[in-house]
CSV table of C-alpha atoms in Angstrom, one decimal:
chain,number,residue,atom,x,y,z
A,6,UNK,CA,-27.7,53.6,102.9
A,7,UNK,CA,-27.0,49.9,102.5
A,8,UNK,CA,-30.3,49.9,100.2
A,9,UNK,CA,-29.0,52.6,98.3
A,10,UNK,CA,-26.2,51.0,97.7
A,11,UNK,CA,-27.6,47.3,96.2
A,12,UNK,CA,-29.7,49.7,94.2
A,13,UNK,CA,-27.0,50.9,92.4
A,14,UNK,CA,-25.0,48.0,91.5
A,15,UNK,CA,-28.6,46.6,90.5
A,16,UNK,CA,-28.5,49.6,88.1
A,17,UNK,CA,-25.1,49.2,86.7
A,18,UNK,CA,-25.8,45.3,86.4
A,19,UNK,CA,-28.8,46.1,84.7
A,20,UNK,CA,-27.2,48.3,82.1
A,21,UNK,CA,-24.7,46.4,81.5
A,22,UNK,CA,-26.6,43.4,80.4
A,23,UNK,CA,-28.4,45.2,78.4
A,24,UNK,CA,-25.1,47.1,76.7
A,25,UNK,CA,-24.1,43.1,76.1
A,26,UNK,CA,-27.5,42.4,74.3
A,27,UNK,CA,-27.1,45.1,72.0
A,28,UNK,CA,-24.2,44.0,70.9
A,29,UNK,CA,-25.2,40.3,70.7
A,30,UNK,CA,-27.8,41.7,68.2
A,31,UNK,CA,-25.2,44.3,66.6
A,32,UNK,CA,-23.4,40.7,65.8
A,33,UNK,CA,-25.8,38.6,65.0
A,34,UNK,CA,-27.3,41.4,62.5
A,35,UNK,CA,-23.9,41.5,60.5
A,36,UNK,CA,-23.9,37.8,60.5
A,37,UNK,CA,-27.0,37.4,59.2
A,38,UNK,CA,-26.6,40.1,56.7
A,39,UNK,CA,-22.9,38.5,55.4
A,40,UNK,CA,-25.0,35.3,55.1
A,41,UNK,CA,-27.8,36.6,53.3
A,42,UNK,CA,-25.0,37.9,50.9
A,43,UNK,CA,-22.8,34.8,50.5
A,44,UNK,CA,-26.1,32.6,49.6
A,45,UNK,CA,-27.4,35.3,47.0
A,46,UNK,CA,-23.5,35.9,45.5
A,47,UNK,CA,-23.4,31.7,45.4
A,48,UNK,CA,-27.1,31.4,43.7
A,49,UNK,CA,-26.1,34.0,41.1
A,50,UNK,CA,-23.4,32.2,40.7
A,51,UNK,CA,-25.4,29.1,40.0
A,52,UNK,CA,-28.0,31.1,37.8
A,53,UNK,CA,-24.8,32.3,35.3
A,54,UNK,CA,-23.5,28.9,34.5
A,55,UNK,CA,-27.3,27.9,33.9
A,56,UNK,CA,-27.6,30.7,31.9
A,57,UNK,CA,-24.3,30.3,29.8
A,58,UNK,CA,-25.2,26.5,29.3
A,59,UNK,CA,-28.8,27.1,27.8
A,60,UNK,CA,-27.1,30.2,25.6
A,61,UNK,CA,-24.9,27.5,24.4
A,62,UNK,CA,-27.2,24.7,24.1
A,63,UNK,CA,-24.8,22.4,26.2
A,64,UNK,CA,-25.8,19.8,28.9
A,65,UNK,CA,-25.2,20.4,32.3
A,66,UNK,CA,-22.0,17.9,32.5
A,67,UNK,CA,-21.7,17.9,36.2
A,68,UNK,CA,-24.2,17.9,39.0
A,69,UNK,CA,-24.8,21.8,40.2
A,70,UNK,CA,-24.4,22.0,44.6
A,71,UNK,CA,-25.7,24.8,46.3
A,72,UNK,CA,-25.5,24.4,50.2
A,73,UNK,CA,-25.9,27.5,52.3
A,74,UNK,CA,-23.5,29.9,51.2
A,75,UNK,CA,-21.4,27.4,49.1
A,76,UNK,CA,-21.5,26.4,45.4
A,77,UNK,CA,-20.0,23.9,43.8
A,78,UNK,CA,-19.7,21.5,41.0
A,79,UNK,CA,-20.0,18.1,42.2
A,80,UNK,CA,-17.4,16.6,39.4
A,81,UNK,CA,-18.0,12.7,41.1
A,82,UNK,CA,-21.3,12.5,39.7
A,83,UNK,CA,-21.8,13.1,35.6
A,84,UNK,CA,-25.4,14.3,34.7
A,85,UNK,CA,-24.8,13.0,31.2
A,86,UNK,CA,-22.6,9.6,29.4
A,87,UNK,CA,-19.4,10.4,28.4
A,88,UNK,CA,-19.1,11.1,24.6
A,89,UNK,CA,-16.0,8.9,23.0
A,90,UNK,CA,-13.5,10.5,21.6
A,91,UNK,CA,-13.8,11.6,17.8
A,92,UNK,CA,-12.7,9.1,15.4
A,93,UNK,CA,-9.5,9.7,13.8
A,94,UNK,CA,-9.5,11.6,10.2
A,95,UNK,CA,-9.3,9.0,7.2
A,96,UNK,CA,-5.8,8.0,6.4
A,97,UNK,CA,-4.8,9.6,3.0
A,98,UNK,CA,-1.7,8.9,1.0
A,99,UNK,CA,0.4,11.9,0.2
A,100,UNK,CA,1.3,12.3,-3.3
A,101,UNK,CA,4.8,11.0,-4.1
A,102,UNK,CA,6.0,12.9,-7.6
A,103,UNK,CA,5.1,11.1,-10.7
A,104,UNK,CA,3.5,7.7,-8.9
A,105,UNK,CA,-0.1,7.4,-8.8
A,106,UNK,CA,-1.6,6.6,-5.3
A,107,UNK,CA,-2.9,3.2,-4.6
A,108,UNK,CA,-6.6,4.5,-4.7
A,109,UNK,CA,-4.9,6.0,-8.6
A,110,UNK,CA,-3.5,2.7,-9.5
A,111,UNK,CA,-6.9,1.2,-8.3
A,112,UNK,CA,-9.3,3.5,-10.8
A,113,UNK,CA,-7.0,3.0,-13.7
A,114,UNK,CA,-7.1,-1.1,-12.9
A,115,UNK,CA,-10.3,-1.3,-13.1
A,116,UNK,CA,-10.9,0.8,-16.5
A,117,UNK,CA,-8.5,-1.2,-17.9
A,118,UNK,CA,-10.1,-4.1,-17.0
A,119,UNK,CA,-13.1,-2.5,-18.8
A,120,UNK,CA,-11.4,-1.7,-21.9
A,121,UNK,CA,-9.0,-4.7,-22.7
A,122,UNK,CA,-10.4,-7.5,-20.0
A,123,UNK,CA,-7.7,-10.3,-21.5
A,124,UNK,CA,-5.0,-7.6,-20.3
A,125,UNK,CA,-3.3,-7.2,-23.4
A,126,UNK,CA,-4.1,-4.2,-25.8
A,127,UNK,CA,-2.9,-2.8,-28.9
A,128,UNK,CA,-0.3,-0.2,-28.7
A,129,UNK,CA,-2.8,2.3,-31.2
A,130,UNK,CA,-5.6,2.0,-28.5
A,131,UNK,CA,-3.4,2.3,-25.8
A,132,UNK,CA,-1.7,5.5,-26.7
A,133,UNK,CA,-5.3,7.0,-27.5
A,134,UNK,CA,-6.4,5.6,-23.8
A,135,UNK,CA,-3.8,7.0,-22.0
A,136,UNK,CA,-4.1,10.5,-23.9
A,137,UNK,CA,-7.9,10.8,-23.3
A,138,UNK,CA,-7.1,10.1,-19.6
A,139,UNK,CA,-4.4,12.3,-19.4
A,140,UNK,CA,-6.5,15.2,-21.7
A,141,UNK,CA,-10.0,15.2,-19.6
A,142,UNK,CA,-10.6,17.1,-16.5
A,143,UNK,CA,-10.4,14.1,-14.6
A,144,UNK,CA,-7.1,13.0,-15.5
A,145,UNK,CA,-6.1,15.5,-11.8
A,146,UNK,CA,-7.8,13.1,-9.8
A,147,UNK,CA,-6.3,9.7,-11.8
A,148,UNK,CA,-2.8,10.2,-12.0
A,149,UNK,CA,-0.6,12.9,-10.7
A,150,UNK,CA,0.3,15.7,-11.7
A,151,UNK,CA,3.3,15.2,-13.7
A,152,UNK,CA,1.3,12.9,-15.9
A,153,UNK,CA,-0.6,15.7,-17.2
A,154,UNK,CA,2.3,17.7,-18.7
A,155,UNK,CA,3.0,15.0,-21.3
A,156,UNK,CA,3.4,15.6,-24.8
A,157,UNK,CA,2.9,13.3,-27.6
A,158,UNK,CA,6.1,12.4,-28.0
A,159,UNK,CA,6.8,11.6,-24.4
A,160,UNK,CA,3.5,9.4,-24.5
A,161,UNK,CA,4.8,7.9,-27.5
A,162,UNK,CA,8.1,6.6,-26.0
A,163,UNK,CA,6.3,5.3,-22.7
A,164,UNK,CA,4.1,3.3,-25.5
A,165,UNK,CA,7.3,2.1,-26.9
A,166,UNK,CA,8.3,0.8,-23.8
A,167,UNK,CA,6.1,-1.6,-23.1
A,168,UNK,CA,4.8,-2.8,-26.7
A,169,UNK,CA,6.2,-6.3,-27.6
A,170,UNK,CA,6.8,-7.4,-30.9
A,171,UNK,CA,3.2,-7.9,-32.1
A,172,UNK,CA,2.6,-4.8,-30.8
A,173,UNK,CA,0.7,-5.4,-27.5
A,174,UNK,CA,1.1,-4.0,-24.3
A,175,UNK,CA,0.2,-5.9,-21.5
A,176,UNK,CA,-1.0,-3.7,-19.2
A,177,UNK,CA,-0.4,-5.1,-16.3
A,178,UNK,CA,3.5,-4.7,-16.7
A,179,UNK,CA,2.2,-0.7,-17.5
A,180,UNK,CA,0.9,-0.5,-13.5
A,181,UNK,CA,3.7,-2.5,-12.2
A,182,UNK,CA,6.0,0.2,-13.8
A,183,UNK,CA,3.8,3.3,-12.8
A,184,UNK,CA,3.6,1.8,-9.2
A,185,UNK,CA,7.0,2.0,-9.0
A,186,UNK,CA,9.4,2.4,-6.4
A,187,UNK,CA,8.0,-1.1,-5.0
A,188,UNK,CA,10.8,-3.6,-3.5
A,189,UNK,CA,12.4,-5.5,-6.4
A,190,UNK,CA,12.6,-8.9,-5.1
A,191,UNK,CA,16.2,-11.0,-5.8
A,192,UNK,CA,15.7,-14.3,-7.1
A,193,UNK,CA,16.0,-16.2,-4.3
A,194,UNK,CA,13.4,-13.9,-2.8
A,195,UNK,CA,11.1,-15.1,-5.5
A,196,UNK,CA,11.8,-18.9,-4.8
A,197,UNK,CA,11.3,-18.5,-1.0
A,198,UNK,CA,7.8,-16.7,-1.4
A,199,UNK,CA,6.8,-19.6,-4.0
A,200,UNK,CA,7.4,-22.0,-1.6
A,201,UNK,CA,5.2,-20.2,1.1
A,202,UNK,CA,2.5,-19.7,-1.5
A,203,UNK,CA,2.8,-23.5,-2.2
A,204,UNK,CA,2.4,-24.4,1.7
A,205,UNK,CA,-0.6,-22.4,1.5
A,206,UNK,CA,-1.7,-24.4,-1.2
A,207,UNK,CA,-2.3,-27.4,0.4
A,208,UNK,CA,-4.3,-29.2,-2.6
A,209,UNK,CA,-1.5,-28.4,-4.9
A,210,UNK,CA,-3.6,-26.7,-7.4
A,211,UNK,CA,-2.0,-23.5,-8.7
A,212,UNK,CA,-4.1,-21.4,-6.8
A,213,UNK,CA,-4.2,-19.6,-3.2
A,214,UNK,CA,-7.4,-17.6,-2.2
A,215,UNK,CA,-7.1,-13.7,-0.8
A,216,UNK,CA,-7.2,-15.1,2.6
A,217,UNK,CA,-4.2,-17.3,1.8
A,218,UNK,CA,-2.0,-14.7,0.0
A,219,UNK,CA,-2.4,-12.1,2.8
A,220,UNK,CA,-1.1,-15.0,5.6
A,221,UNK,CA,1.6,-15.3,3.4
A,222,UNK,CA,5.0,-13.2,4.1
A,223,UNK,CA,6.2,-11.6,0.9
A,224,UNK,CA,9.7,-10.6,0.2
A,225,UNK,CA,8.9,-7.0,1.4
A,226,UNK,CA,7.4,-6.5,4.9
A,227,UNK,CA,7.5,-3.1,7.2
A,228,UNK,CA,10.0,-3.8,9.8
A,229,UNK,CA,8.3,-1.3,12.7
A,230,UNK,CA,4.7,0.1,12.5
A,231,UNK,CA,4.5,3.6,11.8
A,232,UNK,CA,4.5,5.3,15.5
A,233,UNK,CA,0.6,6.6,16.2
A,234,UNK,CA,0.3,10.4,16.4
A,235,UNK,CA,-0.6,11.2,20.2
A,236,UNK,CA,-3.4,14.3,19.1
A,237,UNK,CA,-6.4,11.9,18.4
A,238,UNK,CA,-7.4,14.7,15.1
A,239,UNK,CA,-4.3,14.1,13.2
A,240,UNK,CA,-4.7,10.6,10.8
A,241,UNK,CA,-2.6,7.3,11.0
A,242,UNK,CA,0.2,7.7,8.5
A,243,UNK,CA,-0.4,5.7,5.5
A,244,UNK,CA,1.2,2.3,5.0
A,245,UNK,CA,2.1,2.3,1.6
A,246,UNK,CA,3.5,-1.2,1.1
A,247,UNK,CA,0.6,-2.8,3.0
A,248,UNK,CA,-1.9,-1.1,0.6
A,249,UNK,CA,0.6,-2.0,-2.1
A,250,UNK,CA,0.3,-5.9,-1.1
A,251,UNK,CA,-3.3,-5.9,-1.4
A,252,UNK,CA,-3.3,-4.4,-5.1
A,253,UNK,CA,-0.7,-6.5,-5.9
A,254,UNK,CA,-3.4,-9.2,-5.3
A,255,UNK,CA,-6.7,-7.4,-7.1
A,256,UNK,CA,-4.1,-6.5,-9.8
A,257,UNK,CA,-3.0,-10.6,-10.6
A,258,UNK,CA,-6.5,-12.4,-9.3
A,259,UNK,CA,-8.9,-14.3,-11.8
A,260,UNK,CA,-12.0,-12.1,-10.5
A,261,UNK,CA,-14.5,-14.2,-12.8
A,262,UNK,CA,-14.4,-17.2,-9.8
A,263,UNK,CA,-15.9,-16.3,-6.5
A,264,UNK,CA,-13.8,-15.6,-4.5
A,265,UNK,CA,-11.2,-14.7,-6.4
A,266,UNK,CA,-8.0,-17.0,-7.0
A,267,UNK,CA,-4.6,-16.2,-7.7
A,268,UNK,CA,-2.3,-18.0,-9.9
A,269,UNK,CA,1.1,-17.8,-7.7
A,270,UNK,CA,3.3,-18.6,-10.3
A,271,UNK,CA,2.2,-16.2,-13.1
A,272,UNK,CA,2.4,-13.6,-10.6
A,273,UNK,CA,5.8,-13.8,-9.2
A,274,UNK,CA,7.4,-14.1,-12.9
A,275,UNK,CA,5.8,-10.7,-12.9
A,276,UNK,CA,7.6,-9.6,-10.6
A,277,UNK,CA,10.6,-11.7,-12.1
A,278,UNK,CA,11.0,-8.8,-14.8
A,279,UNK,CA,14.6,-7.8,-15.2
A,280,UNK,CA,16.0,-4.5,-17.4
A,281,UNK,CA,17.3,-7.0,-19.4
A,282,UNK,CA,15.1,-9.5,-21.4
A,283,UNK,CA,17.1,-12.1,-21.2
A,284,UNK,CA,17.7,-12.4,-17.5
A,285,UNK,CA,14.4,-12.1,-16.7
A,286,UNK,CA,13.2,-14.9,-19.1
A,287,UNK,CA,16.1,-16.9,-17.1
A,288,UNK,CA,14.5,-15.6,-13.9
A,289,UNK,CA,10.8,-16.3,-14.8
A,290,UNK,CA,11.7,-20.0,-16.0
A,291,UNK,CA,13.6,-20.4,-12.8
A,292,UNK,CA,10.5,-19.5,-10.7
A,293,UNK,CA,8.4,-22.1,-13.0
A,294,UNK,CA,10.8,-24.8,-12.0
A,295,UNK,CA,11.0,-23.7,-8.7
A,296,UNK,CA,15.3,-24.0,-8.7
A,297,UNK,CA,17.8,-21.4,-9.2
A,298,UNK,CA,18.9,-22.0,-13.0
A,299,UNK,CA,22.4,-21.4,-14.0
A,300,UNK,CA,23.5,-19.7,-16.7
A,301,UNK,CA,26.5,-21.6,-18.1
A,302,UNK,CA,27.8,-19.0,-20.5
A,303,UNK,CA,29.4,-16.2,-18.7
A,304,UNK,CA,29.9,-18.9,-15.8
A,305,UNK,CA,28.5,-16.6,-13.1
A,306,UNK,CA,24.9,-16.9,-11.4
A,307,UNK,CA,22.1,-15.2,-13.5
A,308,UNK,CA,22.3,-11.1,-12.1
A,309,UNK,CA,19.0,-9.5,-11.1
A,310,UNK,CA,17.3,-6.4,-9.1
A,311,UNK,CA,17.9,-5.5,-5.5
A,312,UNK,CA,16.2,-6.3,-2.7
A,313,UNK,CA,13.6,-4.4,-0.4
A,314,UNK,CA,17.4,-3.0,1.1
A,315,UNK,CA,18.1,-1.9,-1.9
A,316,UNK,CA,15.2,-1.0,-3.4
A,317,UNK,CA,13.1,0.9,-1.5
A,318,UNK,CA,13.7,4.0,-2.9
A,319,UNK,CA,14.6,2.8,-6.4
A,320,UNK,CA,15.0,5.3,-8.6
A,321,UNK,CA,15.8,5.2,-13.0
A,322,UNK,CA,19.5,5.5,-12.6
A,323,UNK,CA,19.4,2.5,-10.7
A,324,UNK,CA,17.0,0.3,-12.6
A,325,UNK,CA,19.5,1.2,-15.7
A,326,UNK,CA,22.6,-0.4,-13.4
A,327,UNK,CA,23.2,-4.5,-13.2
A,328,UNK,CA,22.7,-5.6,-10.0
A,329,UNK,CA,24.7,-9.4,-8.6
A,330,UNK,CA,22.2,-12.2,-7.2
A,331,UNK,CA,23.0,-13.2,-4.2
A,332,UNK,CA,25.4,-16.1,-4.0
A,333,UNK,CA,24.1,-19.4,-3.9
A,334,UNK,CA,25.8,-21.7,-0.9
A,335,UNK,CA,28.0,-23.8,-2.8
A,336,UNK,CA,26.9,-26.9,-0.7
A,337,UNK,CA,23.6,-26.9,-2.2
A,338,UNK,CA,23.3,-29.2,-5.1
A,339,UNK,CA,20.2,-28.6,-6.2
A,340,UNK,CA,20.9,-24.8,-6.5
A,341,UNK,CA,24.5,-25.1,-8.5
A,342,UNK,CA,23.3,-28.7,-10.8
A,343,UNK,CA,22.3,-28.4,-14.4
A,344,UNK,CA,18.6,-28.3,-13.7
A,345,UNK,CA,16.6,-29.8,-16.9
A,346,UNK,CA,14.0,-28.1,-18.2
A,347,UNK,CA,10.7,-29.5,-20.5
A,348,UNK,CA,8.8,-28.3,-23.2
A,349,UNK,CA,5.8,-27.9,-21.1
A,350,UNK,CA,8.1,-25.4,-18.7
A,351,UNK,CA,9.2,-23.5,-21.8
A,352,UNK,CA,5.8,-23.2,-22.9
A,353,UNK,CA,4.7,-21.7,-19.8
A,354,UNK,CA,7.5,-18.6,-19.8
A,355,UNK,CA,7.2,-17.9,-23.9
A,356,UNK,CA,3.3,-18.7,-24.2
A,357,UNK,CA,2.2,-15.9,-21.7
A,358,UNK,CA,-0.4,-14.2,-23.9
A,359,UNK,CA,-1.7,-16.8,-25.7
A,360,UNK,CA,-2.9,-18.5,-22.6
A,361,UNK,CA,-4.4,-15.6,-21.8
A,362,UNK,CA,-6.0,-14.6,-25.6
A,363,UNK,CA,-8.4,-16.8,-27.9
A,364,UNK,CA,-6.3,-18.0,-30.9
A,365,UNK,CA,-8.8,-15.8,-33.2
A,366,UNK,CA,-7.5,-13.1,-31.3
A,367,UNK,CA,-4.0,-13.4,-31.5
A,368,UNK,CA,-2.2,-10.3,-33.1
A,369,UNK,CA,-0.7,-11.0,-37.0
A,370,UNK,CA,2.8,-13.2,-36.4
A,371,UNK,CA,1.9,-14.4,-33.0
A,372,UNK,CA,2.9,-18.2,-32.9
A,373,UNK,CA,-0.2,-20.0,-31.5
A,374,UNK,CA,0.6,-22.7,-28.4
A,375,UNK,CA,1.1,-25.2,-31.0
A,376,UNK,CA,3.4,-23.6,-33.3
A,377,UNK,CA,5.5,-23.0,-30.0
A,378,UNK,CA,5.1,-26.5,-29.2
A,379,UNK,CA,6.8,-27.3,-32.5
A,380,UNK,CA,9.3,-24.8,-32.8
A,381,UNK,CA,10.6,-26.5,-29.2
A,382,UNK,CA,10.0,-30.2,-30.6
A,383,UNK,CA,12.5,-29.6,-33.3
A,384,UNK,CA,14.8,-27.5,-30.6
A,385,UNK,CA,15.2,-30.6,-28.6
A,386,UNK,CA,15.6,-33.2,-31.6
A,387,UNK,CA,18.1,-31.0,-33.3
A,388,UNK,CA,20.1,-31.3,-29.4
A,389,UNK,CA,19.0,-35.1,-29.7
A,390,UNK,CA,16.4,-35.5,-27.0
A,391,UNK,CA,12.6,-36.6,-27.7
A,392,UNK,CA,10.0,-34.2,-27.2
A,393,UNK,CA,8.8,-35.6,-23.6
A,394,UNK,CA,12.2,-35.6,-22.1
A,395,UNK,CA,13.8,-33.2,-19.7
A,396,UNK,CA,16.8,-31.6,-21.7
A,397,UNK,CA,19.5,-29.9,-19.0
A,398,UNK,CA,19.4,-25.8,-19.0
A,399,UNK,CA,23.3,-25.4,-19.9
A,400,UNK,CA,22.4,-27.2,-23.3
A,401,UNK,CA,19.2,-26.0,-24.0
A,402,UNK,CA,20.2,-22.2,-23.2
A,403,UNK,CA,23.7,-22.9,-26.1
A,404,UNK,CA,21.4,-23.3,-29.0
A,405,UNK,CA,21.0,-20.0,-31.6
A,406,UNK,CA,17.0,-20.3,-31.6
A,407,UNK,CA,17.1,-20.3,-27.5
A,408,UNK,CA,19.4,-17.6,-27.6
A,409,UNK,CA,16.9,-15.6,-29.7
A,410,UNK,CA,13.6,-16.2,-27.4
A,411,UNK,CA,15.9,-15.3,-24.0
A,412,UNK,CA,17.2,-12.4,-26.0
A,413,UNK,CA,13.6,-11.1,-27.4
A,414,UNK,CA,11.6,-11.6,-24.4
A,415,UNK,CA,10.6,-8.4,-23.8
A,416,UNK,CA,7.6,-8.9,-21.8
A,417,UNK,CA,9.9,-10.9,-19.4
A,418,UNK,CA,11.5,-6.7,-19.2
A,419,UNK,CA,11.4,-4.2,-16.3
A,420,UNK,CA,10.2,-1.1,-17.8
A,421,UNK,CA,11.0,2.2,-15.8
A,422,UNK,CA,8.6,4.7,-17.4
A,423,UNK,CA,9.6,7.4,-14.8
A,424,UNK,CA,12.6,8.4,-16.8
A,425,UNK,CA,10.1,9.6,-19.3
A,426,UNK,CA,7.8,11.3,-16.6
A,427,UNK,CA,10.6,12.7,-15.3
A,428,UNK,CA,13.6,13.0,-17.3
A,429,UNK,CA,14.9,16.3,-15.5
A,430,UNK,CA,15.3,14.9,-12.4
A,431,UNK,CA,17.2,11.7,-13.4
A,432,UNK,CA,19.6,13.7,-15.9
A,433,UNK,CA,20.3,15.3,-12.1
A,434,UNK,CA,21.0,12.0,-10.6
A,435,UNK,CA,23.0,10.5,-13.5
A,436,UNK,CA,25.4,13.2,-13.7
A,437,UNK,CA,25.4,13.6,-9.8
């Protein structure tokens, strides 16, 4: 009976072991089959982003993991260089109504230079220049569009403008006026710049190179840079008044020396130009002698344009109004004394063209530099001083012919020819 017994808890063992084993294997079955799965979900996985990269044509970027059941991109270890970023678009200058963009004012320099290389031509030729640019097709891409709804007559008047009195137009003064608004330096403005322009100058010889004039801190400057756009597609915004200073430069440089040189001081009495004649002869001599001249008649200093303040947004009305020069400080001497001023200073202020044209080019009634010379010989005997002396400005400036050259100076004038271009919109601002 004991046998029997032992037999049956043998049995039962028996069977239970083997109830245990079958459910080992139940288990081990399901595992294996969920990890069969796992592995063939992660390797499809793995075959669609292979597939959607060669559909693409894109390189693998990241290195591809597959262990056991897992997938995974490894995003520590690049399987190609990094691209840089795209460059930026090419900064464009936004039209601004009826003034040309600097890349404008650029391709009508140069056909200028082209068609009338002393930079003087005849008010017939230029009329018929400006019409045939304004007439073609490519008169869109050269100056803006208001420019292209002139008439005759309006092109007529912008001609009258800017002809002198031997009907000429220096067509350098023609730019300066289409570029505008630029800042209208004050005088003392003008005399500070000179003086940088002469440091530069070391050798004291009228000149500065490119390198020079760009070192050199102008009467206008941008007081912040223009703040960077964070999206990388979008362009820089356009500095106007840096792209201004350069063609300033290419505008006054003798390109016929390499490199090119700039005469300083026939530039800024450019940019000496008052609306009226007579103060900016006053202010173009003053910038030859490198003092603040005084003009004794009405007792006040000599008026001129705004500064960058001022001027920035400068529109007809305004160039039409007089604006005060700054007050000199009454301590200073040299700015409030009768400065004295020699034939060889005059000569340099009245004999602008003919320096710059051959005598068997001068226009019909253009005094030559010697008939100039004369006329200021007999100026200075009639006021009892010999030819080589200095003669002081409040005496020089009281004698009738004097009077006459500050008064007829018209290419010592600021012409606006905006009011033409746009006479509409300045009617607007007058009567506002």
């Amino acid at each position: 009976m004991r046998i029997a017994l032992l037999k049956g808890h043998g049995l039962a063992m028996v069977h239970s072991l083997q109830s245990r084993a079958e459910e080992t294997s139940d288990s081990m079955q399901k595992w294996l089959e969920a990890n069969y799965f796992a592995e063939m979900k992660s390797i499809e996985r793995l075959s669609e982003v292979v597939h959607n990269h060669i559909q693409a044509g894109d390189k693998l970027k990241y290195e591809l993991v597959l262990e056991f059941t897992d997938f995974y991109l490894n995003g520590d270890c690049l399987m190609v260089a990094s691209l840089p970023p795209p460059p930026r678009p090419p900064t464009l200058e936004k039209p601004m109504a009826s003034t040309p963009t600097i890349t404008q004012l650029e391709s009508l320099y140069k056909h200028l230079c082209i068609v009338a290389p002393s930079g003087f031509i005849s008010s017939p030729e230029f009329f018929n220049l400006l019409r045939d640019i304004i007439s073609v097709n490519w008169a869109r891409n050269t100056l803006p569009e208001p420019w292209s709804k002139l008439n005759e007559t309006q092109l007529m008047e912008i001609v009258s403008l800017l002809t002198d009195d031997y009907e000429l137009i220096d067509w350098r003064r023609f730019l300066l006026s289409a570029a505008l608004p630029w800042p209208i330096p004050s005088l003392m403005q003008l005399l500070v710049v000179l003086q940088r322009f002469k440091a530069a100058d070391a050798g004291d010889t009228g000149f500065i190179n490119e390198e020079q004039y760009l070192q050199s801190e102008l009467w206008f400057f941008n007081e912040s840079a223009p703040p960077v756009p964070e999206d990388p597609s979008e362009p820089l915004p356009y500095d106007r008044l840096a792209n201004l200073r350069k063609f300033f430069f290419q505008l006054f440089a003798d390109h016929s020396f390499s490199p090119p040189r700039l005469d300083y001081v026939s530039m800024l009495q450019y940019f000496a130009a008052d609306t009226n004649p007579k103060q900016g002869f006053i202010r173009a001599l003053s910038v030859e002698l490198g003092q603040h001249l005084k003009h004794s008649s009405p007792g006040h200093l000599v008026k001129s344009m705004p500064s960058i303040e001022e001027a920035t947004e400068l529109s007809s009305s305004e160039l039409d109004g007089e604006y005060k020069e700054e007050e000199a400080p009454s301590t200073s001497s040299s700015f409030l004394g009768d400065q004295k001023v020699s034939i060889s200073a005059l000569l340099a202020v009245l004999c602008h063209k003919v320096t710059k044209m051959k005598d068997d080019y001068l226009p019909p009634g253009c005094l030559s530099l010697e008939e100039h010379t004369e006329h200021l010989v007999h100026i200075f005997r009639e006021l009892g001083y010999k030819p080589e002396d200095c003669i002081p400005f409040s005496v020089l400036c009281q004698h009738p012919f004097t009077q006459i050259l500050m008064e007829s100076a018209k290419h010592r004038q600021l012409v606006n020819i905006h009011r033409v271009l746009l006479p509409r919109q300045d009617e607007g601002q007058e009567s506002g």
